[in-house]
Coordinates of C-alpha atoms and ligand atoms in Angstrom, one line a residue:
M1090 CA 13.8 0.5 -20.3
V1091 CA 10.4 1.2 -21.8
A1092 CA 7.2 -0.7 -20.9
V1093 CA 4.1 -0.5 -23.2
H1094 CA 1.2 -1.8 -21.2
S1095 CA -1.6 -1.0 -23.6
T1096 CA -2.3 0.6 -26.9
A1097 CA -5.9 -0.4 -26.9
R1098 CA -7.1 3.3 -26.9
G1099 CA -4.1 4.8 -28.6
P1100 CA -0.3 5.2 -28.3
A1101 CA 1.1 4.4 -24.9
L1102 CA 2.0 7.7 -23.2
G1103 CA 4.0 7.9 -20.0
G1104 CA 6.9 9.9 -18.6
C1105 CA 10.5 8.9 -18.4
R1106 CA 11.6 8.5 -14.8
M1107 CA 15.3 8.8 -13.9
W1108 CA 15.7 7.2 -10.5
T1109 CA 18.0 5.1 -8.4
Y1110 CA 17.2 1.4 -8.1
D1111 CA 19.0 -1.3 -6.2
D1112 CA 18.9 -3.7 -9.2
A1113 CA 17.4 -4.1 -12.6
R1114 CA 14.7 -6.3 -11.3
A1115 CA 13.4 -3.5 -9.1
A1116 CA 13.5 -1.1 -12.1
V1117 CA 11.6 -3.6 -14.3
R1118 CA 9.0 -4.0 -11.6
D1119 CA 8.6 -0.3 -11.3
V1120 CA 8.3 0.4 -15.1
L1121 CA 5.7 -2.4 -15.5
R1122 CA 3.6 -1.2 -12.5
L1123 CA 3.8 2.5 -13.6
S1124 CA 2.9 1.6 -17.2
R1125 CA -0.3 -0.2 -16.1
A1126 CA -1.2 2.8 -13.9
M1127 CA -0.9 5.0 -17.0
T1128 CA -3.3 2.8 -19.0
F1129 CA -6.0 3.3 -16.3
K1130 CA -5.3 7.0 -15.8
A1131 CA -5.7 7.7 -19.6
A1132 CA -8.7 5.4 -19.9
V1133 CA -10.6 6.8 -16.9
A1134 CA -9.8 10.3 -18.2
G1135 CA -11.4 9.2 -21.5
L1136 CA -8.3 10.0 -23.5
P1137 CA -7.3 8.3 -26.8
L1138 CA -4.1 7.1 -25.3
G1139 CA -2.7 3.9 -23.9
G1140 CA -0.4 3.4 -21.0
G1141 CA 3.4 3.2 -21.0
K1142 CA 6.4 4.3 -19.0
G1143 CA 10.1 4.8 -19.3
V1144 CA 12.8 4.2 -16.7
I1145 CA 16.4 5.2 -16.8
M1146 CA 18.0 3.3 -14.0
L1147 CA 20.7 4.9 -11.9
R1148 CA 22.8 2.8 -9.6
P1149 CA 23.0 3.6 -5.9
D1150 CA 26.8 3.2 -5.9
E1151 CA 27.3 5.5 -8.9
P1152 CA 28.3 9.1 -8.6
P1153 CA 25.9 11.6 -10.2
L1154 CA 25.9 11.6 -14.0
S1155 CA 28.3 14.1 -15.6
P1156 CA 26.5 16.4 -18.1
E1157 CA 28.1 14.4 -21.0
R1158 CA 27.0 11.0 -19.6
R1159 CA 23.5 12.3 -18.9
E1160 CA 23.2 13.5 -22.5
A1161 CA 24.5 10.1 -23.8
V1162 CA 22.0 8.2 -21.6
L1163 CA 19.1 10.4 -22.8
Q1164 CA 20.1 9.9 -26.4
D1165 CA 20.1 6.1 -25.9
F1166 CA 16.7 6.4 -24.3
G1167 CA 15.6 8.5 -27.4
D1168 CA 16.8 5.7 -29.7
T1169 CA 14.8 3.1 -27.7
V1170 CA 11.6 5.3 -28.0
E1171 CA 12.3 5.7 -31.8
A1172 CA 12.6 1.9 -32.2
L1173 CA 9.0 1.5 -30.9
G1174 CA 7.8 3.5 -34.0
G1175 CA 5.3 5.7 -32.1
D1176 CA 3.7 3.0 -30.0
Y1177 CA 5.2 4.8 -27.0
L1178 CA 5.3 8.5 -26.4
T1179 CA 7.6 9.9 -23.7
A1180 CA 7.3 12.9 -21.4
E1181 CA 9.0 14.3 -18.4
D1182 CA 8.6 12.5 -15.0
V1183 CA 10.4 12.3 -11.7
G1184 CA 14.1 13.0 -12.3
T1185 CA 13.7 14.4 -15.8
G1186 CA 12.6 17.8 -17.1
E1187 CA 12.1 19.9 -20.2
P1188 CA 15.8 20.2 -21.1
D1189 CA 16.1 16.4 -21.0
M1190 CA 13.1 16.1 -23.4
E1191 CA 14.9 18.4 -25.8
V1192 CA 17.9 16.0 -25.8
I1193 CA 15.6 13.0 -26.4
A1194 CA 13.8 14.9 -29.2
G1195 CA 17.2 15.0 -31.0
R1196 CA 16.7 11.2 -31.6
T1197 CA 13.0 10.7 -31.9
S1198 CA 9.9 12.7 -32.7
H1199 CA 7.8 10.7 -30.2
V1200 CA 8.3 13.2 -27.3
T1201 CA 5.6 15.3 -25.7
G1202 CA 5.7 18.2 -23.2
L1203 CA 8.4 20.3 -25.0
A1204 CA 8.4 24.0 -24.5
T1205 CA 7.2 24.3 -28.1
G1206 CA 4.2 22.0 -27.3
S1207 CA 2.2 21.7 -24.2
G1208 CA 5.1 22.5 -21.9
D1209 CA 5.4 21.8 -18.2
P1210 CA 2.3 19.7 -17.1
S1211 CA 2.5 20.6 -13.4
P1212 CA 0.2 23.7 -13.5
W1213 CA -2.4 21.7 -15.3
T1214 CA -2.1 18.9 -12.8
A1215 CA -2.7 21.5 -10.1
I1216 CA -5.8 22.8 -11.9
G1217 CA -7.2 19.3 -12.2
C1218 CA -6.5 18.7 -8.6
E1219 CA -8.3 21.8 -7.5
V1220 CA -11.3 20.6 -9.5
A1221 CA -11.0 17.2 -7.8
V1222 CA -10.9 18.8 -4.4
R1223 CA -14.1 20.7 -5.2
A1224 CA -15.8 17.6 -6.5
T1225 CA -14.8 15.7 -3.4
L1226 CA -15.9 18.5 -1.0
E1227 CA -19.2 18.6 -2.9
R1228 CA -19.8 14.9 -2.3
V1229 CA -19.1 15.1 1.4
F1230 CA -20.5 18.5 2.4
G1231 CA -23.0 19.2 -0.4
T1232 CA -21.0 22.1 -1.7
G1233 CA -17.7 22.2 -3.5
D1234 CA -16.9 25.7 -2.5
P1235 CA -13.6 25.6 -0.6
S1236 CA -14.3 28.9 1.1
G1237 CA -14.0 28.5 4.9
R1238 CA -12.9 24.8 4.6
R1239 CA -9.8 23.6 6.4
I1240 CA -7.6 21.9 3.9
A1241 CA -4.1 20.3 4.5
V1242 CA -1.7 20.3 1.6
I1243 CA 1.3 18.0 2.0
G1244 CA 4.2 18.8 -0.4
L1245 CA 4.4 22.3 -1.8
G1246 CA 6.2 21.4 -5.0
S1247 CA 5.2 22.2 -8.6
V1248 CA 1.7 20.8 -8.1
G1249 CA 1.1 21.2 -4.4
G1250 CA 2.4 24.7 -4.3
R1251 CA 0.1 25.8 -7.1
L1252 CA -2.8 23.8 -5.6
A1253 CA -2.3 25.6 -2.3
E1254 CA -2.4 29.0 -4.1
L1255 CA -5.6 28.1 -5.9
L1256 CA -7.3 26.9 -2.7
H1257 CA -6.2 30.0 -0.9
E1258 CA -7.7 32.1 -3.7
G1259 CA -10.9 30.1 -3.2
G1260 CA -11.0 31.1 0.5
A1261 CA -9.8 27.9 2.1
E1262 CA -7.9 27.9 5.4
L1263 CA -4.7 26.0 4.9
V1264 CA -2.5 23.7 6.9
V1265 CA 0.7 22.9 4.9
A1266 CA 3.8 20.8 5.2
D1267 CA 7.0 20.1 3.2
V1268 CA 10.3 18.5 4.1
D1269 CA 11.9 21.5 2.3
Q1270 CA 12.0 24.3 4.8
S1271 CA 12.3 26.9 2.0
K1272 CA 8.6 26.3 1.3
R1273 CA 7.7 28.1 4.6
E1274 CA 7.9 31.3 2.5
L1275 CA 4.9 30.2 0.4
A1276 CA 3.1 29.1 3.6
E1277 CA 3.5 32.6 5.1
R1278 CA 2.4 34.3 1.9
L1279 CA -0.8 32.2 1.9
G1280 CA -1.4 32.7 5.7
A1281 CA -1.2 28.9 6.1
T1282 CA -0.4 27.0 9.2
W1283 CA 3.0 25.3 8.8
T1284 CA 3.5 21.9 10.4
D1285 CA 5.4 18.6 9.8
P1286 CA 4.1 16.1 7.2
L1287 CA 2.7 13.6 9.6
S1288 CA 0.8 16.2 11.6
A1289 CA -0.6 17.6 8.4
M1290 CA -1.7 14.2 7.3
T1291 CA -3.5 13.6 10.6
A1292 CA -4.8 17.1 11.2
E1293 CA -8.4 17.8 12.0
V1294 CA -9.4 19.2 8.7
D1295 CA -12.1 18.9 6.1
L1296 CA -9.8 17.5 3.4
V1297 CA -6.2 16.3 3.1
A1298 CA -4.4 16.8 -0.3
P1299 CA -1.3 14.6 -0.5
C1300 CA 1.0 16.2 -3.1
A1301 CA 4.4 14.7 -2.2
L1302 CA 5.3 11.1 -2.3
G1303 CA 3.3 7.8 -2.6
G1304 CA 2.6 5.4 0.2
V1305 CA 1.3 8.2 2.6
L1306 CA -1.8 6.3 3.4
N1307 CA -0.4 3.4 5.4
D1308 CA -0.9 1.3 8.6
E1309 CA 0.5 4.2 10.7
T1310 CA -1.5 7.1 9.2
V1311 CA -4.9 5.6 8.2
P1312 CA -6.0 4.9 11.9
A1313 CA -4.8 8.4 12.8
L1314 CA -6.7 10.3 10.1
R1315 CA -9.0 13.0 11.3
C1316 CA -10.2 14.4 8.0
K1317 CA -13.5 13.8 6.1
A1318 CA -11.9 13.4 2.7
I1319 CA -8.7 13.0 0.8
A1320 CA -7.9 14.2 -2.7
G1321 CA -4.5 15.0 -4.0
A1322 CA -1.8 14.7 -6.7
A1323 CA 0.6 12.2 -5.2
N1324 CA 0.8 9.0 -7.2
N1325 CA 0.2 5.6 -5.4
Q1326 CA -1.0 7.2 -2.2
L1327 CA -2.3 3.9 -0.8
A1328 CA 0.7 1.8 0.6
D1329 CA -1.6 -1.2 0.0
D1330 CA -5.0 -1.1 -1.9
S1331 CA -6.7 -2.9 1.0
L1332 CA -6.3 0.3 3.1
E1333 CA -9.0 1.9 1.0
A1334 CA -11.6 -0.2 2.7
Q1335 CA -10.3 0.9 6.1
I1336 CA -10.5 4.5 5.0
A1337 CA -14.1 4.1 3.8
E1338 CA -15.0 2.3 7.1
R1339 CA -13.8 5.4 9.0
G1340 CA -16.3 7.5 7.0
I1341 CA -13.5 9.2 5.0
L1342 CA -14.0 9.7 1.2
W1343 CA -10.8 9.0 -0.8
A1344 CA -10.7 10.3 -4.4
P1345 CA -8.5 7.9 -6.4
D1346 CA -5.1 9.6 -7.0
F1347 CA -4.9 8.6 -10.7
V1348 CA -8.2 10.4 -11.4
C1349 CA -7.3 13.6 -9.4
N1350 CA -3.8 14.0 -11.0
A1351 CA -4.8 13.4 -14.7
G1352 CA -4.7 17.1 -15.5
G1353 CA -1.1 16.9 -16.8
I1354 CA -1.7 14.0 -19.2
I1355 CA -5.0 15.6 -20.4
N1356 CA -3.0 18.8 -21.2
I1357 CA -0.4 16.7 -23.1
C1358 CA -3.1 15.0 -25.1
V1359 CA -4.2 18.4 -26.5
E1360 CA -0.9 18.8 -28.2
L1361 CA -1.5 15.5 -30.1
E1362 CA -4.8 16.7 -31.6
P1363 CA -4.7 17.6 -35.3
S1364 CA -5.2 21.3 -34.7
G1365 CA -2.2 21.4 -32.3
Y1366 CA -1.9 22.7 -28.8
D1367 CA -4.3 25.3 -27.4
P1368 CA -4.3 26.3 -23.7
A1369 CA -8.0 27.3 -23.7
R1370 CA -8.9 23.8 -25.0
A1371 CA -6.6 22.3 -22.4
E1372 CA -8.3 24.1 -19.6
T1373 CA -11.7 23.0 -20.7
N1374 CA -10.5 19.4 -21.0
V1375 CA -8.7 19.4 -17.6
R1376 CA -11.9 20.5 -15.8
V1377 CA -13.5 17.1 -16.9
V1378 CA -11.6 15.6 -14.0
G1379 CA -14.5 16.7 -11.8
D1380 CA -17.0 14.8 -14.0
S1381 CA -14.9 11.7 -13.9
L1382 CA -14.9 11.8 -10.1
R1383 CA -18.6 12.4 -9.9
T1384 CA -19.2 9.4 -12.1
I1385 CA -16.9 7.3 -9.9
F1386 CA -18.5 8.4 -6.6
D1387 CA -22.0 7.8 -8.1
S1388 CA -21.0 4.3 -9.3
A1389 CA -19.3 3.4 -6.0
A1390 CA -22.5 4.5 -4.1
A1391 CA -24.8 2.7 -6.4
T1392 CA -22.9 -0.6 -6.3
G1393 CA -21.8 -0.5 -2.7
T1394 CA -18.1 -0.5 -3.6
T1395 CA -15.2 1.9 -3.0
P1396 CA -14.1 4.7 -5.3
L1397 CA -11.0 2.7 -6.3
T1398 CA -13.0 -0.3 -7.4
A1399 CA -15.4 1.9 -9.2
A1400 CA -12.6 3.8 -11.0
L1401 CA -10.8 0.6 -12.1
A1402 CA -14.2 -0.8 -13.4
L1403 CA -14.7 2.4 -15.4
G1404 CA -11.1 2.1 -16.8
Q1405 CA -11.8 -1.6 -17.8
E1406 CA -15.1 -0.6 -19.4
R1407 CA -13.3 2.1 -21.5
L1408 CA -10.5 -0.3 -22.4
R1409 CA -13.1 -2.6 -23.9
G1410 CA -14.2 0.3 -25.9
Ligands
NAD1527 P1 7.8 18.2 -6.9 O1 9.1 17.4 -6.8 O2 7.8 19.5 -7.6 O3 7.2 18.5 -5.4 C1 7.2 17.5 -4.4 C2 7.3 18.3 -3.1 O4 7.1 17.4 -2.0 C3 8.7 19.0 -2.9 O5 8.5 20.3 -2.5 C4 9.3 18.2 -1.8 O6 10.2 18.9 -1.0 C5 8.1 17.7 -1.0 N1 8.3 16.4 -0.3 C6 9.1 15.4 -0.6 N2 9.0 14.4 0.4 C7 8.1 14.9 1.3 C8 7.5 14.4 2.5 N3 7.9 13.2 2.9 N4 6.7 15.1 3.2 C9 6.3 16.3 2.7 N5 6.8 16.9 1.6 C10 7.7 16.2 0.9 O7 6.8 17.2 -7.5 P2 5.4 17.5 -8.2 O8 5.6 17.6 -9.7 O9 4.7 18.6 -7.5 O10 4.6 16.2 -8.0 C11 4.0 15.9 -6.7 C12 3.3 14.5 -6.8 O11 2.3 14.5 -7.8 C13 4.2 13.3 -7.1 O12 3.8 12.2 -6.4 C14 4.0 13.1 -8.6 O13 4.3 11.8 -9.0 C15 2.5 13.5 -8.7 N6 2.1 13.9 -10.0 C16 2.7 15.0 -10.6 C17 2.3 15.4 -11.9 C18 2.9 16.6 -12.5 O14 2.3 17.1 -13.5 N7 4.0 17.2 -12.0 C19 1.3 14.7 -12.6 C20 0.8 13.5 -12.0 C21 1.2 13.2 -10.7

């Protein structure tokens, strides 16, 4: 399934998620929710893109797809994308990768993030996240320099692992966690303290960077937080939007996830420019994440609202053009 939430600012871009759902209703709900989030992510980042999303639904009772069946499913998805005539541009997401995009590209030209284009978005998401961490530290401590700051990174995957490296290079003292024990190696290389995900989330640190799954800010973790700020890549960090007020009441600054993790989509957008993909331009553009956050923090302070409310208002304003 493909959801096109908005084309007000340009073609609807959003990754193709291959995931297990209990039923089609749950998958439709997810694709609609995610497509709306993409509209706001692109609008707040100031990109000439709308919001869309693709979902290939796997069934819980089904054995893993054989390579032949996976290829056939991806080709069907490619036909669906092609039928939308460019209103929707696909990309990789949870459960899909570059080789899958190559298969989809056999059926439609409306595919981004191929090795011949902007490639894997994760390193760019990590750069954008590091810029977001600096902008958030700057707001709380008056300086964005991570040197000597204690920072917890949860999830050392493609984005979190690179973010941890960048923060280590910047002189931060790291506390890290991942459910995958093989990530201990990276922790050791960075001289980081290894702990479990809940302890990292509630550690006494300057900033927590959630870079694994969504829903990590919930009724259990929010009252136990001991950090001053939160800025990370994980999508949908708030289990419920109302938790943001509780976080703010506790004097903790939360940088909206969809602003922090826009680096990947900003990088993809460079490949859609008439002059084609250029990594130097991508890096310049990704660094704009810091300016977006500063605008949002300023607006929240000026209007007495939270960063999420200010970010959504900025998105609405940009959608109106
Ligand atoms: P990834 O799969 O490469 O890494 C996720 C890491 O989190 C893995 O190492 C995994 O073992 C770990 N993990 C899973 N469950 C965990 C848990 N409960 N506690 C601690 N660690 C756990 O994914 P990624 O590409 O690095 O993406 C990370 C997050 O950032 C996701 O929420 C993703 O939606 C979001 N995001 C990624 C991009 C991108 O460009 N890759 C862009 C925007 C948003």
